[in-house]
Coordinates of C-alpha atoms in Angstrom, one line a residue:
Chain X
X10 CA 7.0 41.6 7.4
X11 CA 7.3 38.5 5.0
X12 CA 8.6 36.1 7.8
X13 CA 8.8 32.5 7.0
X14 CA 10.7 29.3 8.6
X15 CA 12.2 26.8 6.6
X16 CA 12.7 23.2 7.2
X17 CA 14.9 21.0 5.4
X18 CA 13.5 17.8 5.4
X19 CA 16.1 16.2 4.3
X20 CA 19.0 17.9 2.3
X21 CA 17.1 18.3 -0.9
X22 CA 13.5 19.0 0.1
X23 CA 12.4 21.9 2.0
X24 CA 9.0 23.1 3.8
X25 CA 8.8 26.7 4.2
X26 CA 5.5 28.5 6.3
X27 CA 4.6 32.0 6.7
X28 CA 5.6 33.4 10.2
X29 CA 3.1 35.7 12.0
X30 CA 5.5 35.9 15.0
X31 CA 8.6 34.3 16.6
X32 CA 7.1 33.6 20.3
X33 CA 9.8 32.3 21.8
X34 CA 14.0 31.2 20.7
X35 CA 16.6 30.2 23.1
X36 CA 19.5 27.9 23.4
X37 CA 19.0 25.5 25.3
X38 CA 22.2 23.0 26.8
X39 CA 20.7 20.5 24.1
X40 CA 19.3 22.2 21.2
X41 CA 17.7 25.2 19.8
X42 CA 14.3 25.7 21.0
X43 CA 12.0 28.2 19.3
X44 CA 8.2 28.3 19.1
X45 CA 6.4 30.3 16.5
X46 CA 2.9 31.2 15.3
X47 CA 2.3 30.3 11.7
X48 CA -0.6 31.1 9.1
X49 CA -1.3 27.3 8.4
X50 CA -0.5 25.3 11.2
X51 CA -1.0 27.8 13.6
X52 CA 1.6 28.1 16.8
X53 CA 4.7 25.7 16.1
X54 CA 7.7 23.9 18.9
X55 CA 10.5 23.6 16.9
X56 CA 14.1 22.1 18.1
X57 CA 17.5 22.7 16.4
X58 CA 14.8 23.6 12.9
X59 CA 13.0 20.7 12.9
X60 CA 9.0 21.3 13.0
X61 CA 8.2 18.9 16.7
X62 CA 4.4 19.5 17.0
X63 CA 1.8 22.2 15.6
X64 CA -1.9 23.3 17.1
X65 CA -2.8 22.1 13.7
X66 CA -2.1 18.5 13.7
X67 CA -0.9 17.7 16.9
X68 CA -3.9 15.3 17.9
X69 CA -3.1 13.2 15.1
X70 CA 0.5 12.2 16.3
X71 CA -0.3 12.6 20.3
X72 CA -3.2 10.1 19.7
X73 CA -1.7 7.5 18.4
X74 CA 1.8 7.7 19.9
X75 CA -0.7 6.7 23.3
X76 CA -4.2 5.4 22.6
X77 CA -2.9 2.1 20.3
X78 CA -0.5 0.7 23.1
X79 CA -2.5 2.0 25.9
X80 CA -5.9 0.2 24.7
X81 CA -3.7 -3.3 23.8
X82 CA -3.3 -3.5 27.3
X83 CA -5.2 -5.0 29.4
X84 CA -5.0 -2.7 32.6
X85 CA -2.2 -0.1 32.3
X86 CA -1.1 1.4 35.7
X87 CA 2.1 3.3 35.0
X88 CA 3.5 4.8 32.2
X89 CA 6.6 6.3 31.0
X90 CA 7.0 8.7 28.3
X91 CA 10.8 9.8 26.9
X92 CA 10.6 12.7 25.5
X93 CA 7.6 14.7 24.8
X94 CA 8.3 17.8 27.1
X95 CA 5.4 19.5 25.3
X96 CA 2.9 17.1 27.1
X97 CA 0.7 15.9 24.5
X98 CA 1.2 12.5 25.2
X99 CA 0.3 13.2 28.7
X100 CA -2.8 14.6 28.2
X101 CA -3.8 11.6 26.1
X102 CA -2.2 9.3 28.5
X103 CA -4.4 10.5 31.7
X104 CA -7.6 10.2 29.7
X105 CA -7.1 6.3 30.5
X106 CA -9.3 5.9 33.9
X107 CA -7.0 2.8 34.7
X108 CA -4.0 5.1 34.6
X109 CA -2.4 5.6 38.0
X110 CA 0.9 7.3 37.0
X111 CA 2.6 8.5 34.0
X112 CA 6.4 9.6 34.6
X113 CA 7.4 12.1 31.8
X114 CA 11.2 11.5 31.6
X115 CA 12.2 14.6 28.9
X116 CA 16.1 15.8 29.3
X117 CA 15.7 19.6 28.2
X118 CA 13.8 21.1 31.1
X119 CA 13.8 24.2 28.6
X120 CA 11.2 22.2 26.5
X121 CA 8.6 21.7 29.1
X122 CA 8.5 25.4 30.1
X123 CA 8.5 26.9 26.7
X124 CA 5.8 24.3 26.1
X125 CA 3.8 25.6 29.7
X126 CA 3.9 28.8 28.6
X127 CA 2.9 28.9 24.7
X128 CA 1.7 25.4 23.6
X129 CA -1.2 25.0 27.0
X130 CA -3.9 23.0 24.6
X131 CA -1.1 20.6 24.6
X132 CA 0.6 21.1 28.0
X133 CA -2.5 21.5 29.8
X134 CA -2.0 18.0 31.5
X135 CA 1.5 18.7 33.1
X136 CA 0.2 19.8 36.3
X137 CA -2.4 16.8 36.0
X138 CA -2.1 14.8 39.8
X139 CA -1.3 11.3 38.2
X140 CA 1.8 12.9 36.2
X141 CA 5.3 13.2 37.3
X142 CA 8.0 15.5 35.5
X143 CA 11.7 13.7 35.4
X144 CA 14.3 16.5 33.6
X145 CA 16.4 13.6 32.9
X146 CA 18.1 11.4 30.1
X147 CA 15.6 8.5 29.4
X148 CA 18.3 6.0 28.8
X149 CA 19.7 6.1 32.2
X150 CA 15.8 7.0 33.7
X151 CA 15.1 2.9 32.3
X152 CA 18.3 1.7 33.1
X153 CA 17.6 2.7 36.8
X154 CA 13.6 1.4 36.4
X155 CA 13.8 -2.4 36.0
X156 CA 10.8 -4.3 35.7
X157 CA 8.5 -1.1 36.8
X158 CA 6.4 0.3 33.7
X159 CA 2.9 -1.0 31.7
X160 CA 3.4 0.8 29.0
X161 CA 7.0 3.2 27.8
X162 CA 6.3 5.7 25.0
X163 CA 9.3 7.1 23.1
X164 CA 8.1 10.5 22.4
X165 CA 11.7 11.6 20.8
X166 CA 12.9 14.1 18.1
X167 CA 14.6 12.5 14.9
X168 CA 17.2 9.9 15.2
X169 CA 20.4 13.2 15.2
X170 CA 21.3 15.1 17.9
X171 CA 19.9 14.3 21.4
X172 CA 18.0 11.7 20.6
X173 CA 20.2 9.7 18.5
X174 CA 20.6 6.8 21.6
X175 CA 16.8 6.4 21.6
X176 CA 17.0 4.7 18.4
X177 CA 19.7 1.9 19.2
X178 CA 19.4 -2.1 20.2
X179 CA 20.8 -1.3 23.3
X180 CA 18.0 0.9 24.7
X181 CA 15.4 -1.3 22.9
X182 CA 16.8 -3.8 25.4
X183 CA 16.5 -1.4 28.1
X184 CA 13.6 -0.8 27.6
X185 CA 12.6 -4.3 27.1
X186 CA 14.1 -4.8 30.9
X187 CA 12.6 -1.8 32.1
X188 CA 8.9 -3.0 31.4
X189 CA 6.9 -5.4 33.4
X190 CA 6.2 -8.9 32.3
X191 CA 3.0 -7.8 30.1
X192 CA 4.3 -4.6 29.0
X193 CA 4.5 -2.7 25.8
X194 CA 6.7 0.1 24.8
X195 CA 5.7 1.9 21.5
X196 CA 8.3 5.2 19.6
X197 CA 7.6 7.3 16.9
X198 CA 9.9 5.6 13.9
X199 CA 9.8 8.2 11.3
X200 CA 9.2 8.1 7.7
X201 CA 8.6 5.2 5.4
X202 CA 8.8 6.9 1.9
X203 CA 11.7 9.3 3.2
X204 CA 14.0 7.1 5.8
X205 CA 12.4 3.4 4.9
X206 CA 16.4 1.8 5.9
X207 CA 15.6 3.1 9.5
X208 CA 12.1 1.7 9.5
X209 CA 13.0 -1.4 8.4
X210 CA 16.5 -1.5 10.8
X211 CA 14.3 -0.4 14.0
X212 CA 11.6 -3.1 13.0
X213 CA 14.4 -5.8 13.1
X214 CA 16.2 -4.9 16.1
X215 CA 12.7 -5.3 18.0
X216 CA 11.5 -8.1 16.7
X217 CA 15.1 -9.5 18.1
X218 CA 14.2 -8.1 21.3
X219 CA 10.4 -8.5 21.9
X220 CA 8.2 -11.3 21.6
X221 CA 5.6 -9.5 19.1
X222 CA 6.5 -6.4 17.2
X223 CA 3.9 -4.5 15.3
X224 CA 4.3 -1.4 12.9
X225 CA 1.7 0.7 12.4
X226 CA 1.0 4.4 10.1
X227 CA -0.7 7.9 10.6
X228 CA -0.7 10.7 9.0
X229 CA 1.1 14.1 10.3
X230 CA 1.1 16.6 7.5
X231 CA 3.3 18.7 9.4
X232 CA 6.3 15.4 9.2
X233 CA 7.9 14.6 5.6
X234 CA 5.5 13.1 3.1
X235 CA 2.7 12.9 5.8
X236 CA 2.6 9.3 6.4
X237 CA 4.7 8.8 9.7
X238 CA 5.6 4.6 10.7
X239 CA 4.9 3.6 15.2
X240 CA 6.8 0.4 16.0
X241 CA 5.0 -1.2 18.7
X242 CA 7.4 -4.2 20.8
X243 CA 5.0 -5.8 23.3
X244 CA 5.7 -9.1 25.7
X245 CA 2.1 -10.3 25.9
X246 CA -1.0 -8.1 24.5
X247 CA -1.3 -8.1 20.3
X248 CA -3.3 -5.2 19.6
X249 CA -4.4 -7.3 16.4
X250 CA -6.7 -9.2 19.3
X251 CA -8.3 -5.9 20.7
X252 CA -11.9 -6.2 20.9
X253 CA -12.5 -3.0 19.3
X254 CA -16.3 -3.2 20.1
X255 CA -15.0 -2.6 23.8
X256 CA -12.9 0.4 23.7
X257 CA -14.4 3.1 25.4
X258 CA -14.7 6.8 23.4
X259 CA -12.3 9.3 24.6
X260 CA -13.4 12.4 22.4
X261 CA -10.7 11.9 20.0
X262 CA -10.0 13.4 16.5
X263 CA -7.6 11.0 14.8
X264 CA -7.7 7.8 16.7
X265 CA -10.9 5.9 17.1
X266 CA -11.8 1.8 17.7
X267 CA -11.8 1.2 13.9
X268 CA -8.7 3.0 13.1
X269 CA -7.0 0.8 16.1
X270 CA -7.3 -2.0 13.4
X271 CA -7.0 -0.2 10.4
X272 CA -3.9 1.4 11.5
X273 CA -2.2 -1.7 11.7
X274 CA -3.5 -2.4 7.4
X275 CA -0.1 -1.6 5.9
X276 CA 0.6 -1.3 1.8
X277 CA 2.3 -3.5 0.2
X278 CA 5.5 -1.0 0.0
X279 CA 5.6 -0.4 4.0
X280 CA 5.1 -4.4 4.7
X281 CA 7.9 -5.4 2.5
X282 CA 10.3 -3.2 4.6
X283 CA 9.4 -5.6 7.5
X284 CA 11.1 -8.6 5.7
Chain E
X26 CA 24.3 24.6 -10.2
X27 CA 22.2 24.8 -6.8
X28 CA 18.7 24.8 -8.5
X29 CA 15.1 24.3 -6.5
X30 CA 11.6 24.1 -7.7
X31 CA 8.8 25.4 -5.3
X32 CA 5.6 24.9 -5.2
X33 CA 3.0 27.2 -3.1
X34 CA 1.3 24.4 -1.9
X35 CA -1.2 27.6 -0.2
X36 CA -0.2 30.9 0.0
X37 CA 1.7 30.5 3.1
X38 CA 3.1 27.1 2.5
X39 CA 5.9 26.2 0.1
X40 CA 7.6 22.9 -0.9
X41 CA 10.7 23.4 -3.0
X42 CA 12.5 20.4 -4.2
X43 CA 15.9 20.6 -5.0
X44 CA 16.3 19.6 -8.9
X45 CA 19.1 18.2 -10.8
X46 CA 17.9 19.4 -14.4
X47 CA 15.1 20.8 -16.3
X48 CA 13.5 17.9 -18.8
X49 CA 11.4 20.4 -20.4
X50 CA 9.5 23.5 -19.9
X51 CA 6.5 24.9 -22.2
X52 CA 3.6 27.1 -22.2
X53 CA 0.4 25.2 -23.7
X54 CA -2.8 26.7 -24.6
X55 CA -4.1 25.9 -21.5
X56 CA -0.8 26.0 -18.7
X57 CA 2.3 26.3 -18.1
X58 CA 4.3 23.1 -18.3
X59 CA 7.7 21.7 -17.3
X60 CA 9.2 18.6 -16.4
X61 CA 12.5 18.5 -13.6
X62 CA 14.7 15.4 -12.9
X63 CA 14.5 16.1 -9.0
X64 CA 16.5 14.7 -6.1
X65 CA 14.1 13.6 -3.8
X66 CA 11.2 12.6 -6.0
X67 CA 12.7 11.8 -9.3
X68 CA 11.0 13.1 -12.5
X69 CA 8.2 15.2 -11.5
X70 CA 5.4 16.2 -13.7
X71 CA 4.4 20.5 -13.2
X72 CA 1.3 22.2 -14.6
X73 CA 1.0 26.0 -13.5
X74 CA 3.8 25.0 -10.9
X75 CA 2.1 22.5 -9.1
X76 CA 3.4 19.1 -8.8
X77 CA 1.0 16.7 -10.6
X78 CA 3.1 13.1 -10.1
X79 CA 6.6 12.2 -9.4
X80 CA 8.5 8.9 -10.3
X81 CA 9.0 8.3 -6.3
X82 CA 5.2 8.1 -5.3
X83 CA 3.3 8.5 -8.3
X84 CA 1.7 4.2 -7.8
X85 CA 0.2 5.5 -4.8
X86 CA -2.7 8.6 -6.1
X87 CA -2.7 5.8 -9.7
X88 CA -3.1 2.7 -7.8
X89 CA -6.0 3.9 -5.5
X90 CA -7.6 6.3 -8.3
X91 CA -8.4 3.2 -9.9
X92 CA -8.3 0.0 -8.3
X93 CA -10.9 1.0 -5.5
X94 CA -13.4 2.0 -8.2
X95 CA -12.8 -1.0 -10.6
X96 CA -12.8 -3.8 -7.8
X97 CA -16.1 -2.3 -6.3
X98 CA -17.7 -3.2 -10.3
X99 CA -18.7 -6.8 -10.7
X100 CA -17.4 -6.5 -14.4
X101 CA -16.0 -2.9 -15.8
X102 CA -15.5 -2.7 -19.1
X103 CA -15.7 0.6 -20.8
X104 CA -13.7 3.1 -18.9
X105 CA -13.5 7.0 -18.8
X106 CA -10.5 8.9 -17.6
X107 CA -10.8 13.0 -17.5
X108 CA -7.3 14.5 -17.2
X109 CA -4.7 11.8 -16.2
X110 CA -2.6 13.0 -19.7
X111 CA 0.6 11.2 -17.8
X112 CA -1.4 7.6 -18.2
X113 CA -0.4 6.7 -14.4
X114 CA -4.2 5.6 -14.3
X115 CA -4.3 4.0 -18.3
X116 CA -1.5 1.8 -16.7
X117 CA -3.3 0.6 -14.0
X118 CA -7.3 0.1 -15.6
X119 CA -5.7 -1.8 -18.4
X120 CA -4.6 -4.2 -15.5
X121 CA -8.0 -5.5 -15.2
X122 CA -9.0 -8.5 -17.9
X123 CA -12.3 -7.4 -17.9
X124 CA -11.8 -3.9 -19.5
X125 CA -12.5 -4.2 -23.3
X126 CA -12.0 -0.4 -23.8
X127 CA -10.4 3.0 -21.6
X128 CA -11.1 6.4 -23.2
X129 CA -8.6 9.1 -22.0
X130 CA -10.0 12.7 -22.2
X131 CA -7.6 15.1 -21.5
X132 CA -8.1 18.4 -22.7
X133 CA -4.0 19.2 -23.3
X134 CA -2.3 17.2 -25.4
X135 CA 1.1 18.1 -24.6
X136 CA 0.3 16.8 -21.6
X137 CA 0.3 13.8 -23.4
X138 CA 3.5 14.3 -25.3
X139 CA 5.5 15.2 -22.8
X140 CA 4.6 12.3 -20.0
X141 CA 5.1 9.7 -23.3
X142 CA 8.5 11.6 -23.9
X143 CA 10.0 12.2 -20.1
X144 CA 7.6 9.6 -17.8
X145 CA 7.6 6.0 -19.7
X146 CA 7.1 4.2 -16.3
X147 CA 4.0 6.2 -16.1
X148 CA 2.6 6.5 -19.5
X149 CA 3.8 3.3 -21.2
X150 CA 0.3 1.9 -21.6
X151 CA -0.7 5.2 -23.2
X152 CA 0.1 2.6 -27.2
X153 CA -2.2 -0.3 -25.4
X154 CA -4.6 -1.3 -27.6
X155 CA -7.3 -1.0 -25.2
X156 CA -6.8 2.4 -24.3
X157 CA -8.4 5.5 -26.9
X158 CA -6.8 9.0 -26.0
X159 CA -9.3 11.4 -26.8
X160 CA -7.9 15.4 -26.8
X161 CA -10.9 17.0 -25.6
X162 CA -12.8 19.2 -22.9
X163 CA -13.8 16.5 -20.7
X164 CA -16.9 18.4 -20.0
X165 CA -18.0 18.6 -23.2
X166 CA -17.2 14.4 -24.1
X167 CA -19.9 13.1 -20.8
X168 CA -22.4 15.3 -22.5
X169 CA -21.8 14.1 -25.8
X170 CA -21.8 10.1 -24.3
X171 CA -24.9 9.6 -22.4
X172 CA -25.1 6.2 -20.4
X173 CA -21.8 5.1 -21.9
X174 CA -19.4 4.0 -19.2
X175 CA -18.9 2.0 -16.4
X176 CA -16.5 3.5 -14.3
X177 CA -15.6 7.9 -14.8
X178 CA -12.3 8.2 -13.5
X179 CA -11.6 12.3 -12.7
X180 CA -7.8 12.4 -12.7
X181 CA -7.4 15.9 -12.6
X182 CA -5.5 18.9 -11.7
X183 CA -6.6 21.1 -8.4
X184 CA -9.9 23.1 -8.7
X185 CA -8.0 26.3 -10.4
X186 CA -7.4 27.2 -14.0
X187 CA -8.1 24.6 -16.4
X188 CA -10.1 21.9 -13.9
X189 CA -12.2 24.3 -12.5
X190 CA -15.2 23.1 -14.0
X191 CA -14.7 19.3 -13.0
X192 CA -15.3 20.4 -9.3
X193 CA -18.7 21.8 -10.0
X194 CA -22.5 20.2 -9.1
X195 CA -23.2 20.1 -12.6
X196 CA -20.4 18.1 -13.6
X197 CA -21.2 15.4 -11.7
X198 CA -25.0 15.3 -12.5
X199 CA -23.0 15.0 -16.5
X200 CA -21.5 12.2 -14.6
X201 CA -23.9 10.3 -13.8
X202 CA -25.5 10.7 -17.0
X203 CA -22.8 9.5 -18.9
X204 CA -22.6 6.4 -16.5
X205 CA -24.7 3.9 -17.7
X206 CA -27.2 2.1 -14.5
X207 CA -24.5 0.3 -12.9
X208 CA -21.9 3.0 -13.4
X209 CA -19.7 4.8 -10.7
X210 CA -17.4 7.6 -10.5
X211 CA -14.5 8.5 -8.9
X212 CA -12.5 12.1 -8.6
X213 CA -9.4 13.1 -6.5
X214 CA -10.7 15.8 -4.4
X215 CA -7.6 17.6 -2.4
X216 CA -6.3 17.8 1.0
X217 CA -8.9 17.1 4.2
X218 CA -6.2 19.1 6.5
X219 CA -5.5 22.2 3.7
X220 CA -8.8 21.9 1.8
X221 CA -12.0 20.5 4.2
X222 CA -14.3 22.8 2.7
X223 CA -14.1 21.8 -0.6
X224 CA -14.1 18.0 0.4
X225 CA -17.1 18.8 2.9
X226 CA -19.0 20.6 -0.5
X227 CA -17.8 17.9 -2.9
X228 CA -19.1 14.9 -1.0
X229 CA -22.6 16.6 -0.3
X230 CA -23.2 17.5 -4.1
X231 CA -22.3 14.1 -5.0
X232 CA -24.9 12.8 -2.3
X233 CA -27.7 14.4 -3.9
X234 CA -26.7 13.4 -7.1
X235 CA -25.9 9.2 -6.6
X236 CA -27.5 6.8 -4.4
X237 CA -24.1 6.0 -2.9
X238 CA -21.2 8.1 -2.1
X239 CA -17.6 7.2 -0.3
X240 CA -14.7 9.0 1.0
X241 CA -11.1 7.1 0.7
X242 CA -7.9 8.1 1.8
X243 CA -4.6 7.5 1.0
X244 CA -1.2 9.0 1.3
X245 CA 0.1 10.9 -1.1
X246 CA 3.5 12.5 0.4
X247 CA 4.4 14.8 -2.9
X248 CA 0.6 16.2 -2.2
X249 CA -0.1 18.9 0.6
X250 CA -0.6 17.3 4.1
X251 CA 0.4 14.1 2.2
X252 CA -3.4 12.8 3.6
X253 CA -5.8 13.2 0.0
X254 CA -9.3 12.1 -0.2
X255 CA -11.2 10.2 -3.1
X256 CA -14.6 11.1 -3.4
X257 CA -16.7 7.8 -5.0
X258 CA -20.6 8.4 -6.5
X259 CA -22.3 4.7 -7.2
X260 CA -25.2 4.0 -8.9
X261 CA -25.5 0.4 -7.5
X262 CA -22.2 -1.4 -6.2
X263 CA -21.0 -0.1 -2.4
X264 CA -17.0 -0.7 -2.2
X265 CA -17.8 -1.8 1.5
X266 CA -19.5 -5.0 0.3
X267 CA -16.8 -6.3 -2.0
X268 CA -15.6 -9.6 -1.1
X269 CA -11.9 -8.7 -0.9
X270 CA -11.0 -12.5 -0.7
X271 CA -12.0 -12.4 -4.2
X272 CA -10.1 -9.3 -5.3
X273 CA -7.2 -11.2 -7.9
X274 CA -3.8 -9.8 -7.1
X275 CA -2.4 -7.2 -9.4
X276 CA 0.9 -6.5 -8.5
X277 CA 0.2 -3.0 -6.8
X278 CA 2.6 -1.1 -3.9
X279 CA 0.1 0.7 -2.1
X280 CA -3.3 -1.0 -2.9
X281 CA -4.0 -4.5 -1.7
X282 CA -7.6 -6.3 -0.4
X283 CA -6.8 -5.4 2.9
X284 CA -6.5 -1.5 1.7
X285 CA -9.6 -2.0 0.0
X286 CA -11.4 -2.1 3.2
X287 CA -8.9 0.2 5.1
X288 CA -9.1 3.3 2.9
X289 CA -12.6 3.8 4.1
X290 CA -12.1 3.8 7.9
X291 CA -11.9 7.5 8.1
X292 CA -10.6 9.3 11.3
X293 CA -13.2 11.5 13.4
X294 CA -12.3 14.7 12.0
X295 CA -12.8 13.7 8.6
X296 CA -16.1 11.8 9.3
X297 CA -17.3 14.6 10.3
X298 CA -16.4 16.5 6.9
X299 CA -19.2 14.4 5.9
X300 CA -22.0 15.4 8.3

């Protein structure tokens, strides 16, 4: 059978990939949820037909949606993660030995067991001890958390549908008041060739919130155009000051000491969005 | 009229752009080339329909195809390009006051025409007076100028049809010849994610051919994966040791000093490409 999903990127770009086999599709009370197995990036989580994660690639965006904040700060304890029902940023999270507790606040219960049952390389560390699963909405999971987190990861899909709150001043704020008095929170902030306005809006509304805001890049060929933007807001740590000589290995694929720095090395056409 | 171009980026994944008119469309002795007006990426350059540069992103593969090479060179001044008929790299070379000379060796000239025609932001320094365009098998002109050139620039297509032969062992031992002793090459070589093997083979032929080889990366988001590697060969000058204090400013969007050094710091999984 000649299956093949299509994406549209936005409304005048499309990726299309070969289906071997629709695992699982369901409606959830949020979204569409459907995993597939493709030729090229292997088995897929995608919500209301955007691609979320792939076997493929996945390390590149669960790496460095974690390892970058988590090795700025000095000694992170607890963590939060919004979003991210398909664990990856879990199981990158617990790899951190000074890690005591990371609460994964995800509001469509639907995605954590499709993600249990057909994504384990990336769930695998849901039924880790130090993790704790929250089916909840993340903006009212901070807004009752004052003051309690090391480190807050925004782990959402785009900036449409559920989501859409994740991306406002308000719950930057909430966030900001949710975090303790060294903490850093750190979200996925799309694309800089394909939604540059919402880079450079997000970048501005932190930097009105947080005492240092950083933007840095990766690359998810699975995501439009590839090169993907993470806005870091931190109240104390600058990752710029990591001693990168003293970050300890983790068996990564994308993240390592030297791309902490290099991450952070922006061109000329992603710097000028930051004003 | 709802009109899309798409491009088999592999055999199971497709990009299709959605275009607002055909420039131009013509079957050369070599390929089959057209150029669209497209929504997302502006004008957009297809040979044998693959996307070869777009209007949105084409300074990113033009900037780093060149300015990586030419700042690692204490003074370049004659110049090969092989392919590169759109003059995206002609542009930038000619940006540098120390090139007297920049011979262009594409093998179609209508390649030529139609970038001069349809791509002006591209091509416009194609009538500088330090740039020769030479319609030729680029094969053919290294053999015929031994210890010529400074810096080879490989601009080419992907390793099928036409460009076949500039992928090949023997092509860059023709390189090296036509380099005189202080001489280094650079060639885009594809998609680490989509292509490893060929970037894994590439880099290990050039390794037994130069004293020095690189792998850069940079992001190329009308390219598969958007991530593409640059495979350097240098007779003499490492790009690692250039002072990039001392790189002059040149008015780039994706390259800077700071990239310089950046493009280099390669993630585990394609470190290890390398062996």
């Amino acid at each position: 059978m000649d299956l093949w999903f299509e994406e549209y990127q936005t409304k005048d770009m499309v990726i299309s990939c070969r289906v071997l086999r629709t695992l699982h599709q369901e409606k959830t009370p949020f979204q569409e949820l459907a995993v597939l197995d493709t030729v090229e990036f292997g088995r897929m989580l995608v919500l209301d037909d955007v691609i979320q994660t792939t076997i493929k690639d996945e390390f590149v965006y669960h790496e460095m949606i974690t390892h970058v904040a988590l090795n700025t700060h000095a000694k992170p304890v607890k963590v939060l993660i919004i979003g991210g029902g398909d664990g990856g940023a879990v199981r990158e999270v617990v790899k951190h030995q000074s890690v005591e507790k990371v609460v994964l606040c995800e509001i469509d219960g639907a995605v954590v067991e499709a993600s249990k049952k057909y994504l384990p390389e990336i769930s695998c560390a849901l039924e880790n001890n130090k993790a704790e699963i929250v089916i909840d909405d993340g903006i009212k999971h901070v807004r009752n958390n004052k003051n309690t987190y090391d480190i807050i990861i925004i782990d959402s899909t785009d900036p449409v549908g559920p989501a859409e709150g994740l991306f406002s001043a308000a719950f930057y704020k909430d966030i900001f008041d949710s975090l303790n008095e060294e903490g850093i929170f750190v979200a996925q902030t799309e694309s800089p060739f394909f939604n540059d306005s919402l880079v450079q809006r997000i970048f501005k509304d932190v930097s009105g919130i947080f005492p240092l805001t950083r933007l840095f890049l990766a690359n998810v060929p699975s995501y439009p155009g590839g090169l993907w933007t993470f806005t870091m807001g931190s109240k104390k740590y600058d990752p710029l000051d990591v001693d990168i000589e003293k970050i300890e290995s983790m068996n990564t694929k994308y993240y390592s000491p030297a791309i902490h720095r290099s991450c952070f090395i922006l061109p000329p056409f992603v710097k000028k969005l930051l004003g």
